[in-house]
mmCIF file of C-alpha atoms in Angstrom:
data_model
loop_
_atom_site.group_PDB
_atom_site.id
_atom_site.type_symbol
_atom_site.label_atom_id
_atom_site.label_comp_id
_atom_site.label_asym_id
_atom_site.label_seq_id
_atom_site.Cartn_x
_atom_site.Cartn_y
_atom_site.Cartn_z
ATOM 1 C CA UNK A 53 394.544 136.251 120.817
ATOM 2 C CA UNK A 54 397.057 138.961 122.072
ATOM 3 C CA UNK A 55 395.049 142.409 122.922
ATOM 4 C CA UNK A 56 391.689 141.022 121.147
ATOM 5 C CA UNK A 57 388.799 139.569 122.742
ATOM 6 C CA UNK A 58 386.257 137.238 120.911
ATOM 7 C CA UNK A 59 382.270 137.714 122.901
ATOM 8 C CA UNK A 60 378.662 136.290 120.890
ATOM 9 C CA UNK A 61 376.333 139.294 120.949
ATOM 10 C CA UNK A 62 373.137 138.830 121.403
ATOM 11 C CA UNK A 63 371.908 142.357 121.430
ATOM 12 C CA UNK A 64 370.563 143.757 118.075
ATOM 13 C CA UNK A 65 370.861 147.051 118.270
ATOM 14 C CA UNK A 66 374.355 146.801 119.956
ATOM 15 C CA UNK A 67 375.081 144.053 116.730
ATOM 16 C CA UNK A 68 374.272 146.923 114.162
ATOM 17 C CA UNK A 69 375.182 149.450 116.034
ATOM 18 C CA UNK A 70 378.959 148.894 115.846
ATOM 19 C CA UNK A 71 378.321 146.896 112.721
ATOM 20 C CA UNK A 72 377.743 149.833 111.263
ATOM 21 C CA UNK A 73 380.859 152.205 112.172
ATOM 22 C CA UNK A 74 383.269 149.367 110.600
ATOM 23 C CA UNK A 75 384.494 149.141 107.131
ATOM 24 C CA UNK A 76 383.288 147.491 104.434
ATOM 25 C CA UNK A 77 380.239 146.860 106.667
ATOM 26 C CA UNK A 78 376.886 145.490 104.979
ATOM 27 C CA UNK A 79 373.465 144.873 104.820
ATOM 28 C CA UNK A 80 373.867 140.414 104.650
ATOM 29 C CA UNK A 81 375.883 141.111 107.892
ATOM 30 C CA UNK A 82 373.201 142.793 109.982
ATOM 31 C CA UNK A 83 371.327 141.472 112.660
ATOM 32 C CA UNK A 84 368.107 141.730 110.962
ATOM 33 C CA UNK A 85 369.583 139.511 107.436
ATOM 34 C CA UNK A 86 370.641 136.845 110.151
ATOM 35 C CA UNK A 87 367.272 135.900 111.872
ATOM 36 C CA UNK A 88 365.659 136.137 107.985
ATOM 37 C CA UNK A 89 368.134 133.672 106.364
ATOM 38 C CA UNK A 90 367.559 131.616 109.656
ATOM 39 C CA UNK A 91 363.213 131.920 109.627
ATOM 40 C CA UNK A 92 362.931 131.143 106.049
ATOM 41 C CA UNK A 93 366.641 129.093 105.291
ATOM 42 C CA UNK A 94 367.341 127.327 108.582
ATOM 43 C CA UNK A 95 371.240 129.082 109.224
ATOM 44 C CA UNK A 96 371.397 129.470 112.228
ATOM 45 C CA UNK A 97 373.814 133.091 112.892
ATOM 46 C CA UNK A 98 376.561 133.304 115.305
ATOM 47 C CA UNK A 99 376.877 136.525 115.892
ATOM 48 C CA UNK A 100 381.082 136.964 116.586
ATOM 49 C CA UNK A 101 382.445 140.011 117.620
ATOM 50 C CA UNK A 102 386.092 141.256 118.086
ATOM 51 C CA UNK A 103 387.204 143.276 120.740
ATOM 52 C CA UNK A 104 390.199 145.489 121.032
ATOM 53 C CA UNK A 105 391.378 147.719 124.018
ATOM 54 C CA UNK A 106 387.466 148.207 124.218
ATOM 55 C CA UNK A 107 386.688 149.193 120.839
ATOM 56 C CA UNK A 108 385.195 146.757 118.578
ATOM 57 C CA UNK A 109 387.384 146.374 115.485
ATOM 58 C CA UNK A 110 385.862 143.472 113.867
ATOM 59 C CA UNK A 111 382.947 141.895 113.794
ATOM 60 C CA UNK A 112 381.109 137.945 111.681
ATOM 61 C CA UNK A 113 377.523 137.149 111.803
ATOM 62 C CA UNK A 114 378.341 132.878 110.529
ATOM 63 C CA UNK A 115 375.261 131.190 109.483
ATOM 64 C CA UNK A 116 375.554 127.682 111.002
ATOM 65 C CA UNK A 117 373.282 124.624 108.844
ATOM 66 C CA UNK A 118 373.051 121.138 108.668
ATOM 67 C CA UNK A 119 372.676 119.449 104.992
ATOM 68 C CA UNK A 120 372.021 115.396 105.938
ATOM 69 C CA UNK A 121 375.501 114.710 106.891
ATOM 70 C CA UNK A 122 377.199 117.970 106.549
ATOM 71 C CA UNK A 123 377.744 121.182 108.427
ATOM 72 C CA UNK A 124 378.378 123.926 106.785
ATOM 73 C CA UNK A 125 378.811 127.954 107.483
ATOM 74 C CA UNK A 126 378.589 131.500 105.750
ATOM 75 C CA UNK A 127 379.468 134.677 106.421
ATOM 76 C CA UNK A 128 377.738 136.837 103.587
ATOM 77 C CA UNK A 129 380.262 139.802 103.261
ATOM 78 C CA UNK A 130 381.875 138.857 105.898
ATOM 79 C CA UNK A 131 383.757 139.207 108.252
ATOM 80 C CA UNK A 132 383.351 143.005 108.259
ATOM 81 C CA UNK A 133 387.307 144.266 109.284
ATOM 82 C CA UNK A 134 389.648 146.635 108.163
ATOM 83 C CA UNK A 135 391.380 145.115 105.847
ATOM 84 C CA UNK A 136 394.438 147.006 105.990
ATOM 85 C CA UNK A 137 394.887 146.531 108.846
ATOM 86 C CA UNK A 138 397.044 142.723 108.082
ATOM 87 C CA UNK A 139 398.034 141.443 111.654
ATOM 88 C CA UNK A 140 393.154 141.923 112.438
ATOM 89 C CA UNK A 141 392.910 140.595 109.362
ATOM 90 C CA UNK A 142 395.182 137.050 110.302
ATOM 91 C CA UNK A 143 393.595 137.085 113.973
ATOM 92 C CA UNK A 144 390.333 136.934 113.140
ATOM 93 C CA UNK A 145 390.428 134.729 110.039
ATOM 94 C CA UNK A 146 392.562 132.300 112.056
ATOM 95 C CA UNK A 147 389.761 132.136 114.918
ATOM 96 C CA UNK A 148 386.856 131.989 112.551
ATOM 97 C CA UNK A 149 388.977 128.971 110.962
ATOM 98 C CA UNK A 150 389.342 127.034 114.725
ATOM 99 C CA UNK A 151 385.553 127.524 115.209
ATOM 100 C CA UNK A 152 384.892 125.666 111.773
ATOM 101 C CA UNK A 153 386.643 122.576 113.075
ATOM 102 C CA UNK A 154 385.601 123.310 116.620
ATOM 103 C CA UNK A 155 381.588 122.754 114.376
ATOM 104 C CA UNK A 156 383.037 119.680 112.061
ATOM 105 C CA UNK A 157 382.219 121.727 109.047
ATOM 106 C CA UNK A 158 382.434 120.493 105.601
ATOM 107 C CA UNK A 159 382.980 124.706 105.302
ATOM 108 C CA UNK A 160 383.830 127.523 106.152
ATOM 109 C CA UNK A 161 382.587 130.751 103.213
ATOM 110 C CA UNK A 162 383.409 134.278 104.017
ATOM 111 C CA UNK A 163 383.274 136.381 100.458
ATOM 112 C CA UNK A 164 383.816 139.939 102.143
ATOM 113 C CA UNK A 165 382.817 143.418 100.452
ATOM 114 C CA UNK A 166 386.445 144.230 99.913
ATOM 115 C CA UNK A 167 387.674 144.902 96.225
ATOM 116 C CA UNK A 168 390.293 142.995 94.340
ATOM 117 C CA UNK A 169 390.302 145.923 91.153
ATOM 118 C CA UNK A 170 388.289 148.230 89.847
ATOM 119 C CA UNK A 171 387.824 148.517 86.213
ATOM 120 C CA UNK A 172 386.708 146.459 83.087
ATOM 121 C CA UNK A 173 389.785 144.337 83.394
ATOM 122 C CA UNK A 174 392.603 145.149 81.129
ATOM 123 C CA UNK A 175 391.506 148.793 80.234
ATOM 124 C CA UNK A 176 392.811 151.705 81.093
ATOM 125 C CA UNK A 177 390.789 152.403 84.343
ATOM 126 C CA UNK A 178 391.829 148.255 85.503
ATOM 127 C CA UNK A 179 393.369 149.369 89.476
ATOM 128 C CA UNK A 180 393.668 146.966 91.587
ATOM 129 C CA UNK A 181 393.301 147.230 95.724
ATOM 130 C CA UNK A 182 396.031 145.989 98.009
ATOM 131 C CA UNK A 183 394.075 145.320 100.360
ATOM 132 C CA UNK A 184 391.932 142.926 98.688
ATOM 133 C CA UNK A 185 395.667 140.712 97.039
ATOM 134 C CA UNK A 186 397.071 141.378 100.345
ATOM 135 C CA UNK A 187 393.676 139.288 101.596
ATOM 136 C CA UNK A 188 393.639 136.824 98.691
ATOM 137 C CA UNK A 189 397.432 135.972 98.899
ATOM 138 C CA UNK A 190 396.800 135.585 102.815
ATOM 139 C CA UNK A 191 393.849 132.654 102.065
ATOM 140 C CA UNK A 192 395.614 131.492 99.469
ATOM 141 C CA UNK A 193 398.930 130.558 101.712
ATOM 142 C CA UNK A 194 396.399 129.100 104.511
ATOM 143 C CA UNK A 195 394.738 126.197 102.446
ATOM 144 C CA UNK A 196 392.401 128.046 101.309
ATOM 145 C CA UNK A 197 390.262 127.070 97.968
ATOM 146 C CA UNK A 198 388.098 130.153 95.987
ATOM 147 C CA UNK A 199 384.574 128.449 95.704
ATOM 148 C CA UNK A 200 382.681 126.568 93.499
ATOM 149 C CA UNK A 201 380.089 128.320 94.542
ATOM 150 C CA UNK A 202 379.983 131.871 94.464
ATOM 151 C CA UNK A 203 376.267 133.037 96.439
ATOM 152 C CA UNK A 204 377.013 136.371 95.589
ATOM 153 C CA UNK A 205 377.285 138.664 92.834
ATOM 154 C CA UNK A 206 381.526 138.789 93.060
ATOM 155 C CA UNK A 207 381.355 141.932 90.586
ATOM 156 C CA UNK A 208 378.842 145.193 90.910
ATOM 157 C CA UNK A 209 379.120 148.932 89.694
ATOM 158 C CA UNK A 210 379.108 151.564 92.052
ATOM 159 C CA UNK A 211 377.593 155.581 92.240
ATOM 160 C CA UNK A 212 379.323 158.384 94.374
ATOM 161 C CA UNK A 213 376.288 159.943 95.496
ATOM 162 C CA UNK A 214 378.436 162.664 97.103
ATOM 163 C CA UNK A 215 378.112 164.269 93.749
ATOM 164 C CA UNK A 216 375.687 167.181 93.121
ATOM 165 C CA UNK A 217 372.373 165.690 91.388
ATOM 166 C CA UNK A 218 373.269 167.530 88.239
ATOM 167 C CA UNK A 219 376.862 165.678 88.264
ATOM 168 C CA UNK A 220 375.325 162.775 88.432
ATOM 169 C CA UNK A 221 373.043 162.777 85.411
ATOM 170 C CA UNK A 222 376.039 164.920 83.657
ATOM 171 C CA UNK A 223 377.884 161.848 83.993
ATOM 172 C CA UNK A 224 375.442 159.284 82.853
ATOM 173 C CA UNK A 225 375.605 158.348 79.019
ATOM 174 C CA UNK A 226 373.431 160.659 76.148
ATOM 175 C CA UNK A 227 370.895 156.716 75.726
ATOM 176 C CA UNK A 228 370.357 156.611 79.331
ATOM 177 C CA UNK A 229 369.795 160.319 80.403
ATOM 178 C CA UNK A 230 367.743 160.773 77.021
ATOM 179 C CA UNK A 231 365.444 157.125 78.411
ATOM 180 C CA UNK A 232 365.020 158.949 82.075
ATOM 181 C CA UNK A 233 363.347 162.115 80.083
ATOM 182 C CA UNK A 234 361.335 159.755 78.095
ATOM 183 C CA UNK A 235 359.854 157.699 81.142
ATOM 184 C CA UNK A 236 358.496 161.768 82.185
ATOM 185 C CA UNK A 237 357.531 163.144 79.595
ATOM 186 C CA UNK A 238 355.347 159.773 78.984
ATOM 187 C CA UNK A 239 353.793 160.258 82.510
ATOM 188 C CA UNK A 240 355.416 157.809 84.021
ATOM 189 C CA UNK A 241 355.567 158.463 88.152
ATOM 190 C CA UNK A 242 356.953 156.791 90.823
ATOM 191 C CA UNK A 243 355.876 156.582 94.522
ATOM 192 C CA UNK A 244 357.115 155.307 97.597
ATOM 193 C CA UNK A 245 355.567 152.111 98.190
ATOM 194 C CA UNK A 246 354.707 150.349 101.467
ATOM 195 C CA UNK A 247 353.977 147.215 102.959
ATOM 196 C CA UNK A 248 350.443 146.903 101.575
ATOM 197 C CA UNK A 249 351.648 146.884 98.369
ATOM 198 C CA UNK A 250 353.458 143.932 98.956
ATOM 199 C CA UNK A 251 351.516 141.876 97.092
ATOM 200 C CA UNK A 252 351.651 144.150 93.451
ATOM 201 C CA UNK A 253 355.628 144.440 94.123
ATOM 202 C CA UNK A 254 355.670 140.375 94.229
ATOM 203 C CA UNK A 255 352.862 140.339 91.123
ATOM 204 C CA UNK A 256 355.370 141.931 89.207
ATOM 205 C CA UNK A 257 358.735 140.604 90.078
ATOM 206 C CA UNK A 258 356.832 136.748 89.176
ATOM 207 C CA UNK A 259 355.760 138.330 85.498
ATOM 208 C CA UNK A 260 359.751 139.774 85.760
ATOM 209 C CA UNK A 261 361.139 135.997 86.368
ATOM 210 C CA UNK A 262 358.640 134.050 83.608
ATOM 211 C CA UNK A 263 359.856 136.615 81.454
ATOM 212 C CA UNK A 264 363.676 136.724 81.901
ATOM 213 C CA UNK A 265 363.511 133.293 82.550
ATOM 214 C CA UNK A 266 364.880 132.984 86.871
ATOM 215 C CA UNK A 267 364.380 131.650 89.773
ATOM 216 C CA UNK A 268 361.746 133.035 91.741
ATOM 217 C CA UNK A 269 360.526 131.946 95.275
ATOM 218 C CA UNK A 270 357.656 131.436 96.717
ATOM 219 C CA UNK A 271 356.041 135.331 97.504
ATOM 220 C CA UNK A 272 356.726 134.576 101.626
ATOM 221 C CA UNK A 273 359.921 134.666 101.450
ATOM 222 C CA UNK A 274 359.927 137.899 99.139
ATOM 223 C CA UNK A 275 356.868 139.005 102.088
ATOM 224 C CA UNK A 276 359.494 138.228 104.684
ATOM 225 C CA UNK A 277 362.877 139.859 103.319
ATOM 226 C CA UNK A 278 360.502 143.224 102.353
ATOM 227 C CA UNK A 279 358.547 144.127 105.112
ATOM 228 C CA UNK A 280 360.595 142.477 107.906
ATOM 229 C CA UNK A 281 363.537 145.484 106.406
ATOM 230 C CA UNK A 282 361.146 147.584 105.464
ATOM 231 C CA UNK A 283 359.500 147.617 109.318
ATOM 232 C CA UNK A 284 363.336 147.552 110.309
ATOM 233 C CA UNK A 285 363.557 151.049 108.144
ATOM 234 C CA UNK A 286 366.742 148.852 106.299
ATOM 235 C CA UNK A 287 364.837 149.083 103.243
ATOM 236 C CA UNK A 288 362.999 151.102 100.647
ATOM 237 C CA UNK A 289 360.616 150.988 97.534
ATOM 238 C CA UNK A 290 359.512 152.781 94.872
ATOM 239 C CA UNK A 291 356.603 152.657 92.099
ATOM 240 C CA UNK A 292 356.957 153.953 88.990
ATOM 241 C CA UNK A 293 352.958 153.681 87.928
ATOM 242 C CA UNK A 294 350.747 155.335 84.627
ATOM 243 C CA UNK A 295 347.245 156.567 85.749
ATOM 244 C CA UNK A 296 347.842 155.131 89.330
ATOM 245 C CA UNK A 297 349.015 151.393 87.322
ATOM 246 C CA UNK A 298 352.507 149.441 88.617
ATOM 247 C CA UNK A 299 354.376 149.375 85.784
ATOM 248 C CA UNK A 300 357.377 148.522 87.287
ATOM 249 C CA UNK A 301 359.090 148.514 90.725
ATOM 250 C CA UNK A 302 362.760 149.032 93.355
ATOM 251 C CA UNK A 303 363.661 147.584 95.818
ATOM 252 C CA UNK A 304 366.487 149.709 98.229
ATOM 253 C CA UNK A 305 367.628 147.978 101.230
ATOM 254 C CA UNK A 306 370.338 150.154 102.741
ATOM 255 C CA UNK A 307 372.682 150.626 105.274
ATOM 256 C CA UNK A 308 376.554 152.271 107.104
ATOM 257 C CA UNK A 309 376.768 154.353 104.096
ATOM 258 C CA UNK A 310 375.344 152.437 101.031
ATOM 259 C CA UNK A 311 372.601 152.029 99.541
ATOM 260 C CA UNK A 312 371.597 148.818 97.452
ATOM 261 C CA UNK A 313 369.296 148.212 94.665
ATOM 262 C CA UNK A 314 368.678 144.107 95.216
ATOM 263 C CA UNK A 315 365.293 143.794 93.301
ATOM 264 C CA UNK A 316 363.927 145.200 90.462
ATOM 265 C CA UNK A 317 360.955 144.317 88.463
ATOM 266 C CA UNK A 318 358.952 145.619 85.407
ATOM 267 C CA UNK A 319 355.306 144.611 83.619
ATOM 268 C CA UNK A 320 354.906 143.519 80.314
ATOM 269 C CA UNK A 321 352.940 146.229 79.281
ATOM 270 C CA UNK A 322 354.106 150.502 79.223
ATOM 271 C CA UNK A 323 357.945 149.349 78.631
ATOM 272 C CA UNK A 324 357.987 151.408 75.966
ATOM 273 C CA UNK A 325 357.832 154.296 78.725
ATOM 274 C CA UNK A 326 361.247 153.453 80.235
ATOM 275 C CA UNK A 327 359.963 153.174 83.877
ATOM 276 C CA UNK A 328 363.187 151.116 85.089
ATOM 277 C CA UNK A 329 365.767 154.176 83.586
ATOM 278 C CA UNK A 330 362.884 157.025 85.729
ATOM 279 C CA UNK A 331 363.289 154.900 89.035
ATOM 280 C CA UNK A 332 366.786 154.190 89.118
ATOM 281 C CA UNK A 333 367.450 157.817 88.589
ATOM 282 C CA UNK A 334 364.547 158.525 91.311
ATOM 283 C CA UNK A 335 365.809 155.709 93.558
ATOM 284 C CA UNK A 336 369.983 157.371 93.538
ATOM 285 C CA UNK A 337 368.060 161.042 94.363
ATOM 286 C CA UNK A 338 366.091 159.416 97.580
ATOM 287 C CA UNK A 339 369.580 157.488 98.533
ATOM 288 C CA UNK A 340 371.437 160.734 98.431
ATOM 289 C CA UNK A 341 368.780 162.576 100.084
ATOM 290 C CA UNK A 342 368.821 160.360 102.559
ATOM 291 C CA UNK A 343 372.640 161.066 103.274
ATOM 292 C CA UNK A 344 374.162 157.810 101.310
ATOM 293 C CA UNK A 345 377.357 157.483 100.046
ATOM 294 C CA UNK A 346 377.437 154.741 97.681
ATOM 295 C CA UNK A 347 374.058 153.560 94.999
ATOM 296 C CA UNK A 348 375.892 150.414 95.141
ATOM 297 C CA UNK A 349 373.684 148.316 90.868
ATOM 298 C CA UNK A 350 374.639 145.105 92.833
ATOM 299 C CA UNK A 351 375.379 142.953 90.018
ATOM 300 C CA UNK A 352 378.233 143.026 87.547
ATOM 301 C CA UNK A 353 379.208 140.131 84.850
ATOM 302 C CA UNK A 354 382.243 137.916 85.909
ATOM 303 C CA UNK A 355 383.455 138.295 82.556
ATOM 304 C CA UNK A 356 383.077 141.488 80.442
ATOM 305 C CA UNK A 357 381.735 140.146 77.272
ATOM 306 C CA UNK A 358 378.848 138.854 75.725
ATOM 307 C CA UNK A 359 378.795 135.190 77.038
ATOM 308 C CA UNK A 360 377.983 136.643 80.224
ATOM 309 C CA UNK A 361 374.438 135.741 81.635
ATOM 310 C CA UNK A 362 374.883 138.886 83.048
ATOM 311 C CA UNK A 363 375.433 141.249 79.922
ATOM 312 C CA UNK A 364 371.696 142.452 79.128
ATOM 313 C CA UNK A 365 371.400 143.756 82.306
ATOM 314 C CA UNK A 366 374.813 144.751 82.929
ATOM 315 C CA UNK A 367 374.321 147.349 79.323
ATOM 316 C CA UNK A 368 371.359 149.142 81.412
ATOM 317 C CA UNK A 369 373.785 149.843 84.682
ATOM 318 C CA UNK A 370 376.968 151.245 82.861
ATOM 319 C CA UNK A 371 374.682 153.704 81.576
ATOM 320 C CA UNK A 372 374.750 155.226 84.778
ATOM 321 C CA UNK A 373 378.550 155.599 84.943
ATOM 322 C CA UNK A 374 379.413 154.091 88.238
ATOM 323 C CA UNK A 375 382.218 152.475 88.623
ATOM 324 C CA UNK A 376 382.863 149.053 87.959
ATOM 325 C CA UNK A 377 384.274 147.372 91.031
ATOM 326 C CA UNK A 378 385.272 143.713 90.989
ATOM 327 C CA UNK A 379 385.345 141.783 94.851
ATOM 328 C CA UNK A 380 387.916 138.861 95.544
ATOM 329 C CA UNK A 381 384.811 136.730 96.141
ATOM 330 C CA UNK A 382 383.326 133.688 97.523
ATOM 331 C CA UNK A 383 386.553 131.218 99.457
ATOM 332 C CA UNK A 384 385.572 127.968 101.384
ATOM 333 C CA UNK A 385 388.048 127.054 104.359
ATOM 334 C CA UNK A 386 388.318 123.163 104.570
ATOM 335 C CA UNK A 387 389.071 121.717 107.875
ATOM 336 C CA UNK A 388 389.269 118.188 106.406
ATOM 337 C CA UNK A 389 390.018 118.305 102.806
ATOM 338 C CA UNK A 390 388.378 114.666 102.722
ATOM 339 C CA UNK A 391 384.614 115.265 103.547
ATOM 340 C CA UNK A 392 385.123 118.739 101.400
ATOM 341 C CA UNK A 393 385.667 117.057 98.345
ATOM 342 C CA UNK A 394 383.022 114.618 99.150
ATOM 343 C CA UNK A 395 380.766 116.939 99.398
ATOM 344 C CA UNK A 396 381.220 119.685 96.342
ATOM 345 C CA UNK A 397 380.657 116.359 94.904
ATOM 346 C CA UNK A 398 377.526 115.467 96.247
ATOM 347 C CA UNK A 399 376.507 118.904 96.495
ATOM 348 C CA UNK A 400 374.502 119.649 93.018
ATOM 349 C CA UNK A 401 372.789 116.799 93.491
ATOM 350 C CA UNK A 402 371.540 118.427 97.065
ATOM 351 C CA UNK A 403 370.934 121.200 95.535
ATOM 352 C CA UNK A 404 368.540 120.668 92.878
ATOM 353 C CA UNK A 405 366.144 118.330 95.545
ATOM 354 C CA UNK A 406 366.381 121.843 97.945
ATOM 355 C CA UNK A 407 365.795 123.702 94.466
ATOM 356 C CA UNK A 408 362.873 121.191 94.152
ATOM 357 C CA UNK A 409 361.737 121.660 97.867
ATOM 358 C CA UNK A 410 362.059 125.445 97.789
ATOM 359 C CA UNK A 411 359.318 125.523 94.544
ATOM 360 C CA UNK A 412 356.922 123.402 96.424
#
């Protein structure tokens, strides 16, 4: 690799400090996320730094995991680099391909936080993004496949926090802005949470999962995630209360220039007081005050109509009037197409078995 050296990073502070300076840096590429996934789901992190002329120009925290006879590799929201630099992109992806071959991986999955387009498909704000289009062209040319297993949300809504608070409020839909005011008028208050609130946060999250029919992992899993990132200064939680009783919460993860709304929950009681609207507004205010430039609402539909399972959540989020961002999504590199085909046919059964184990 001409004038590009590669090393394994073993120092947490060096990893995060170098990562923070790169374009497309993401919380899922931090040191803490790699440790969390190792401890909870068995993904062993391999942290690679790519250095050119003494400067770190790319990084990839890639988890490695064996399930039965299969070895898988996954760089969540990575690799991280300037995707406008086509030569660098070529070198980094080539190195990762060689690494996957060395580990005899069934697949190497990447899903860098690179936009393919912004706006809603087919509408006036639908704007293609050259870096994303160039990346997909390179992946297709070298045998990568659009993954049947999209682990992260492909699309999201991002809010520009460099605006004033007045501008952020004015940009909201009239209905959303009204519901923020309803919550304030109805006596909802918002306070920061601490690690002592983790049991209450989980109780609300479990209640929400039962109501909205999504999978809720065991309490120890969220205890690990939330406590670890709060202790590291990479997560912040807010609780909405009425008369001192917790009725809703949000948990924010933050790194680099971005604050993500990762988790949210609400009680079956007091929903008419609209606590979720006030929580989102206070979360944006907090992120802006901390100097973050973008608030990522973390998740939007793949298909922008009512057939998509995220449509209801999307209706809530779009009232805050952010920009829809559609990413390149997850792509798989398969050193052995035959082994990849065998794995993809067996994976649904393996995944069901793993989920049954997780519930126990």
